[in-house]
Amino acid sequence: MRLSLKVWRQSNKDAAGGFEEYKLDHVSPDMSFLEMFDVLNEQLIEEGKEPVSFDHDCREGICGACSMYINGRPHGPLRGVTTCQLHMRSFNDGDTIVVEPWRAQAFPVIKDLVVDRDAFDRVISAGGFVSVNTGNAQDANALPIAKEAADDAFAAAACIGCGACVAACKNASAMLFVSAKISQLALLPQGQAERSIRAEKMVAQMDAEGFGACTNTGACSAECPKEISLENIARMNREYIGAKFSSSAV
């Protein structure tokens, strides 16, 4: 395959960025999108040019590091996959592919396609944890959990924190991410200790980071590589209202 790539290049968050166009020949349709970028970077190095910086780690769709906005969609044209799981057979010979970083005030560009997603870590630190006593682990059957609750918690926990929901949202809202982290704990017995304050603290931190408000468009769930449900946002709103009542009563 022969491809034209329009890639966003930016030296740092304060610099003015722009698109640069590259030509690639002999691209195998069996390459992953990141392997194609490896080939591009080898070509740039051989030409004495600076390679494109991009995030990656596991390359198995688990870590959430590979954050690329491809042809106007987070992670590219396929549903339910991350950039590293996207293969070049999803494109056609002669295609022009436009690749950008996540666009959000809370995700400043570090360099090229790499953005700073520390805002997610700070949201988790605000309340996305459980109190655990030290000592031996309890027997697995000591805390019976309903099958439906366990399934819903597992589905919410599938969130890999990639930020595609933020990139897809016209308001750069992080509601889907935050709601998934709140839901996975609210549904389980282990998460009850901090339940009354968790949602309030995490939502406050989310707002402080500069994420936008949710307007129920649903683009976040549609573009999420783990297909996290919008039901989690509804659950988070209920948890938040409950937390506000609890805090006002204290």
GROMACS .gro file of C-alpha atoms in nm:
model
  250
    1MET     CA    1   0.000   0.000   0.000
    2ARG     CA    2   0.103   0.358  -0.066
    3LEU     CA    3  -0.018   0.612   0.187
    4SER     CA    4   0.000   0.984   0.251
    5LEU     CA    5   0.019   1.086   0.615
    6LYS     CA    6  -0.066   1.428   0.753
    7VAL     CA    7   0.078   1.425   1.103
    8TRP     CA    8   0.054   1.696   1.367
    9ARG     CA    9   0.401   1.814   1.474
   10GLN     CA   10   0.451   2.034   1.779
   11SER     CA   11   0.770   2.072   1.980
   12ASN     CA   12   0.598   2.155   2.312
   13LYS     CA   13   0.271   2.284   2.458
   14ASP     CA   14   0.368   2.648   2.409
   15ALA     CA   15   0.490   2.615   2.050
   16ALA     CA   16   0.274   2.663   1.745
   17GLY     CA   17   0.210   2.326   1.586
   18GLY     CA   18   0.112   2.227   1.235
   19PHE     CA   19   0.062   1.938   0.997
   20GLU     CA   20   0.349   1.785   0.803
   21GLU     CA   21   0.290   1.546   0.515
   22TYR     CA   22   0.482   1.224   0.462
   23LYS     CA   23   0.468   0.955   0.194
   24LEU     CA   24   0.499   0.586   0.275
   25ASP     CA   25   0.540   0.304   0.024
   26HIS     CA   26   0.518  -0.072   0.071
   27VAL     CA   27   0.295  -0.057   0.378
   28SER     CA   28   0.172  -0.406   0.464
   29PRO     CA   29  -0.202  -0.435   0.533
   30ASP     CA   30  -0.112  -0.667   0.821
   31MET     CA   31   0.082  -0.395   1.005
   32SER     CA   32  -0.076  -0.236   1.306
   33PHE     CA   33  -0.115   0.142   1.295
   34LEU     CA   34   0.171   0.182   1.541
   35GLU     CA   35   0.396  -0.048   1.336
   36MET     CA   36   0.326   0.176   1.040
   37PHE     CA   37   0.442   0.470   1.252
   38ASP     CA   38   0.756   0.274   1.344
   39VAL     CA   39   0.829   0.244   0.970
   40LEU     CA   40   0.767   0.616   0.923
   41ASN     CA   41   1.006   0.702   1.206
   42GLU     CA   42   1.277   0.474   1.063
   43GLN     CA   43   1.236   0.652   0.732
   44LEU     CA   44   1.263   0.994   0.899
   45ILE     CA   45   1.574   0.891   1.093
   46GLU     CA   46   1.740   0.766   0.774
   47GLU     CA   47   1.663   1.105   0.617
   48GLY     CA   48   1.821   1.285   0.913
   49LYS     CA   49   1.488   1.420   1.036
   50GLU     CA   50   1.334   1.408   1.382
   51PRO     CA   51   1.097   1.113   1.433
   52VAL     CA   52   0.736   1.160   1.536
   53SER     CA   53   0.676   1.130   1.910
   54PHE     CA   54   0.377   0.918   2.005
   55ASP     CA   55   0.261   0.729   2.315
   56HIS     CA   56   0.262   0.350   2.324
   57ASP     CA   57   0.329   0.070   2.569
   58CYS     CA   58   0.157  -0.269   2.571
   59ARG     CA   59   0.037  -0.265   2.207
   60GLU     CA   60  -0.235  -0.509   2.314
   61GLY     CA   61  -0.526  -0.272   2.379
   62ILE     CA   62  -0.479  -0.282   2.756
   63CYS     CA   63  -0.273   0.015   2.874
   64GLY     CA   64  -0.456   0.302   2.700
   65ALA     CA   65  -0.134   0.480   2.605
   66CYS     CA   66  -0.178   0.489   2.225
   67SER     CA   67  -0.381   0.807   2.194
   68MET     CA   68  -0.416   0.914   1.830
   69TYR     CA   69  -0.698   1.105   1.663
   70ILE     CA   70  -0.717   0.939   1.322
   71ASN     CA   71  -0.921   1.089   1.038
   72GLY     CA   72  -1.139   1.275   1.284
   73ARG     CA   73  -1.203   0.986   1.523
   74PRO     CA   74  -1.026   0.875   1.842
   75HIS     CA   75  -0.837   0.551   1.773
   76GLY     CA   76  -0.951   0.548   1.409
   77PRO     CA   77  -1.246   0.417   1.206
   78LEU     CA   78  -1.322   0.090   1.389
   79ARG     CA   79  -1.539   0.055   1.699
   80GLY     CA   80  -1.416  -0.117   2.010
   81VAL     CA   81  -1.043  -0.107   1.931
   82THR     CA   82  -0.747   0.104   2.039
   83THR     CA   83  -0.495   0.254   1.796
   84CYS     CA   84  -0.253  -0.033   1.853
   85GLN     CA   85  -0.526  -0.283   1.757
   86LEU     CA   86  -0.609  -0.096   1.437
   87HIS     CA   87  -0.451  -0.257   1.132
   88MET     CA   88  -0.368  -0.101   0.798
   89ARG     CA   89  -0.614  -0.329   0.618
   90SER     CA   90  -0.877  -0.087   0.748
   91PHE     CA   91  -0.743   0.165   0.495
   92ASN     CA   92  -0.709   0.161   0.117
   93ASP     CA   93  -0.412   0.200  -0.114
   94GLY     CA   94  -0.359   0.569  -0.188
   95ASP     CA   95  -0.546   0.694   0.119
   96THR     CA   96  -0.454   1.015   0.298
   97ILE     CA   97  -0.459   0.966   0.676
   98VAL     CA   98  -0.472   1.263   0.912
   99VAL     CA   99  -0.330   1.198   1.260
  100GLU     CA  100  -0.364   1.441   1.551
  101PRO     CA  101  -0.322   1.432   1.929
  102TRP     CA  102  -0.614   1.444   2.172
  103ARG     CA  103  -0.761   1.795   2.173
  104ALA     CA  104  -0.855   1.913   2.523
  105GLN     CA  105  -0.751   2.193   2.757
  106ALA     CA  106  -0.692   1.934   3.029
  107PHE     CA  107  -0.464   1.732   2.797
  108PRO     CA  108  -0.186   1.975   2.694
  109VAL     CA  109   0.043   1.859   2.417
  110ILE     CA  110   0.386   1.748   2.537
  111LYS     CA  111   0.525   1.684   2.190
  112ASP     CA  112   0.373   1.590   1.855
  113LEU     CA  113   0.109   1.325   1.932
  114VAL     CA  114   0.195   1.290   2.302
  115VAL     CA  115  -0.037   1.462   2.550
  116ASP     CA  116  -0.018   1.501   2.927
  117ARG     CA  117  -0.298   1.295   3.083
  118ASP     CA  118  -0.191   1.347   3.444
  119ALA     CA  119  -0.531   1.509   3.501
  120PHE     CA  120  -0.683   1.160   3.502
  121ASP     CA  121  -0.436   1.050   3.771
  122ARG     CA  122  -0.529   1.346   3.989
  123VAL     CA  123  -0.899   1.265   3.954
  124ILE     CA  124  -0.830   0.908   4.067
  125SER     CA  125  -0.619   1.034   4.358
  126ALA     CA  126  -0.910   1.251   4.471
  127GLY     CA  127  -1.135   0.953   4.544
  128GLY     CA  128  -1.083   0.652   4.321
  129PHE     CA  129  -0.958   0.423   4.593
  130VAL     CA  130  -1.082   0.193   4.870
  131SER     CA  131  -0.982   0.150   5.235
  132VAL     CA  132  -0.806  -0.181   5.282
  133ASN     CA  133  -0.704  -0.323   5.618
  134THR     CA  134  -0.364  -0.486   5.635
  135GLY     CA  135  -0.325  -0.856   5.699
  136ASN     CA  136  -0.414  -1.172   5.513
  137ALA     CA  137  -0.656  -1.155   5.226
  138GLN     CA  138  -1.012  -1.266   5.297
  139ASP     CA  139  -1.152  -1.581   5.146
  140ALA     CA  140  -1.306  -1.515   4.807
  141ASN     CA  141  -1.650  -1.625   4.928
  142ALA     CA  142  -1.647  -1.409   5.242
  143LEU     CA  143  -1.811  -1.117   5.057
  144PRO     CA  144  -2.097  -1.248   4.842
  145ILE     CA  145  -2.171  -1.022   4.547
  146ALA     CA  146  -2.474  -1.046   4.320
  147LYS     CA  147  -2.392  -1.163   3.967
  148GLU     CA  148  -2.552  -0.856   3.806
  149ALA     CA  149  -2.354  -0.618   4.030
  150ALA     CA  150  -2.031  -0.807   3.965
  151ASP     CA  151  -2.089  -0.796   3.588
  152ASP     CA  152  -2.167  -0.423   3.590
  153ALA     CA  153  -1.861  -0.348   3.806
  154PHE     CA  154  -1.641  -0.555   3.574
  155ALA     CA  155  -1.775  -0.373   3.268
  156ALA     CA  156  -1.700  -0.036   3.429
  157ALA     CA  157  -1.354  -0.152   3.536
  158ALA     CA  158  -1.272  -0.229   3.172
  159CYS     CA  159  -1.199   0.144   3.125
  160ILE     CA  160  -0.830   0.182   3.038
  161GLY     CA  161  -0.812   0.559   3.088
  162CYS     CA  162  -0.702   0.632   2.733
  163GLY     CA  163  -0.892   0.962   2.709
  164ALA     CA  164  -1.081   0.884   2.387
  165CYS     CA  165  -1.402   0.992   2.559
  166VAL     CA  166  -1.256   1.336   2.624
  167ALA     CA  167  -1.121   1.365   2.269
  168ALA     CA  168  -1.456   1.264   2.118
  169CYS     CA  169  -1.665   1.501   2.329
  170LYS     CA  170  -1.740   1.845   2.186
  171ASN     CA  171  -1.704   1.981   2.542
  172ALA     CA  172  -1.395   1.771   2.627
  173SER     CA  173  -1.590   1.617   2.915
  174ALA     CA  174  -1.438   1.339   3.125
  175MET     CA  175  -1.772   1.220   3.262
  176LEU     CA  176  -1.750   0.873   3.108
  177PHE     CA  177  -1.404   0.809   3.253
  178VAL     CA  178  -1.491   0.942   3.598
  179SER     CA  179  -1.825   0.762   3.606
  180ALA     CA  180  -1.660   0.430   3.516
  181LYS     CA  181  -1.413   0.466   3.802
  182ILE     CA  182  -1.688   0.563   4.045
  183SER     CA  183  -1.920   0.283   3.928
  184GLN     CA  184  -1.670   0.001   3.961
  185LEU     CA  185  -1.629   0.086   4.332
  186ALA     CA  186  -1.987   0.189   4.411
  187LEU     CA  187  -2.119  -0.148   4.295
  188LEU     CA  188  -1.890  -0.355   4.518
  189PRO     CA  189  -1.882  -0.400   4.899
  190GLN     CA  190  -1.517  -0.295   4.908
  191GLY     CA  191  -1.607   0.049   4.778
  192GLN     CA  192  -1.866   0.138   5.039
  193ALA     CA  193  -1.629   0.295   5.296
  194GLU     CA  194  -1.567   0.611   5.090
  195ARG     CA  195  -1.890   0.598   4.891
  196SER     CA  196  -2.048   0.899   5.060
  197ILE     CA  197  -1.764   1.131   4.958
  198ARG     CA  198  -1.606   0.964   4.652
  199ALA     CA  199  -1.825   1.110   4.378
  200GLU     CA  200  -1.821   1.460   4.527
  201LYS     CA  201  -1.441   1.469   4.548
  202MET     CA  202  -1.378   1.316   4.206
  203VAL     CA  203  -1.626   1.543   4.030
  204ALA     CA  204  -1.475   1.848   4.202
  205GLN     CA  205  -1.128   1.745   4.085
  206MET     CA  206  -1.260   1.680   3.734
  207ASP     CA  207  -1.398   2.035   3.720
  208ALA     CA  208  -1.076   2.178   3.863
  209GLU     CA  209  -0.877   2.012   3.584
  210GLY     CA  210  -1.072   2.202   3.320
  211PHE     CA  211  -1.280   1.923   3.169
  212GLY     CA  212  -1.608   2.034   3.016
  213ALA     CA  213  -1.965   1.951   3.110
  214CYS     CA  214  -2.164   1.657   2.976
  215THR     CA  215  -2.450   1.733   2.735
  216ASN     CA  216  -2.554   1.369   2.677
  217THR     CA  217  -2.443   1.358   2.314
  218GLY     CA  218  -2.310   1.005   2.360
  219ALA     CA  219  -1.998   1.045   2.144
  220CYS     CA  220  -1.784   0.934   2.438
  221SER     CA  221  -1.941   0.589   2.463
  222ALA     CA  222  -1.959   0.551   2.085
  223GLU     CA  223  -1.585   0.609   2.048
  224CYS     CA  224  -1.472   0.431   2.365
  225PRO     CA  225  -1.247   0.135   2.271
  226LYS     CA  226  -1.390  -0.061   2.566
  227GLU     CA  227  -1.748   0.050   2.490
  228ILE     CA  228  -1.814   0.181   2.841
  229SER     CA  229  -2.188   0.238   2.881
  230LEU     CA  230  -2.356   0.575   2.937
  231GLU     CA  231  -2.540   0.406   3.225
  232ASN     CA  232  -2.230   0.477   3.431
  233ILE     CA  233  -2.282   0.852   3.392
  234ALA     CA  234  -2.637   0.815   3.524
  235ARG     CA  235  -2.504   0.615   3.817
  236MET     CA  236  -2.237   0.876   3.886
  237ASN     CA  237  -2.502   1.150   3.893
  238ARG     CA  238  -2.700   0.952   4.150
  239GLU     CA  239  -2.386   0.894   4.355
  240TYR     CA  240  -2.300   1.264   4.334
  241ILE     CA  241  -2.645   1.377   4.451
  242GLY     CA  242  -2.628   1.128   4.738
  243ALA     CA  243  -2.283   1.250   4.833
  244LYS     CA  244  -2.397   1.614   4.833
  245PHE     CA  245  -2.689   1.531   5.062
  246SER     CA  246  -2.458   1.338   5.293
  247SER     CA  247  -2.202   1.618   5.312
  248SER     CA  248  -2.467   1.885   5.369
  249ALA     CA  249  -2.618   1.681   5.650
  250VAL     CA  250  -2.287   1.653   5.836
   0.00000   0.00000   0.00000
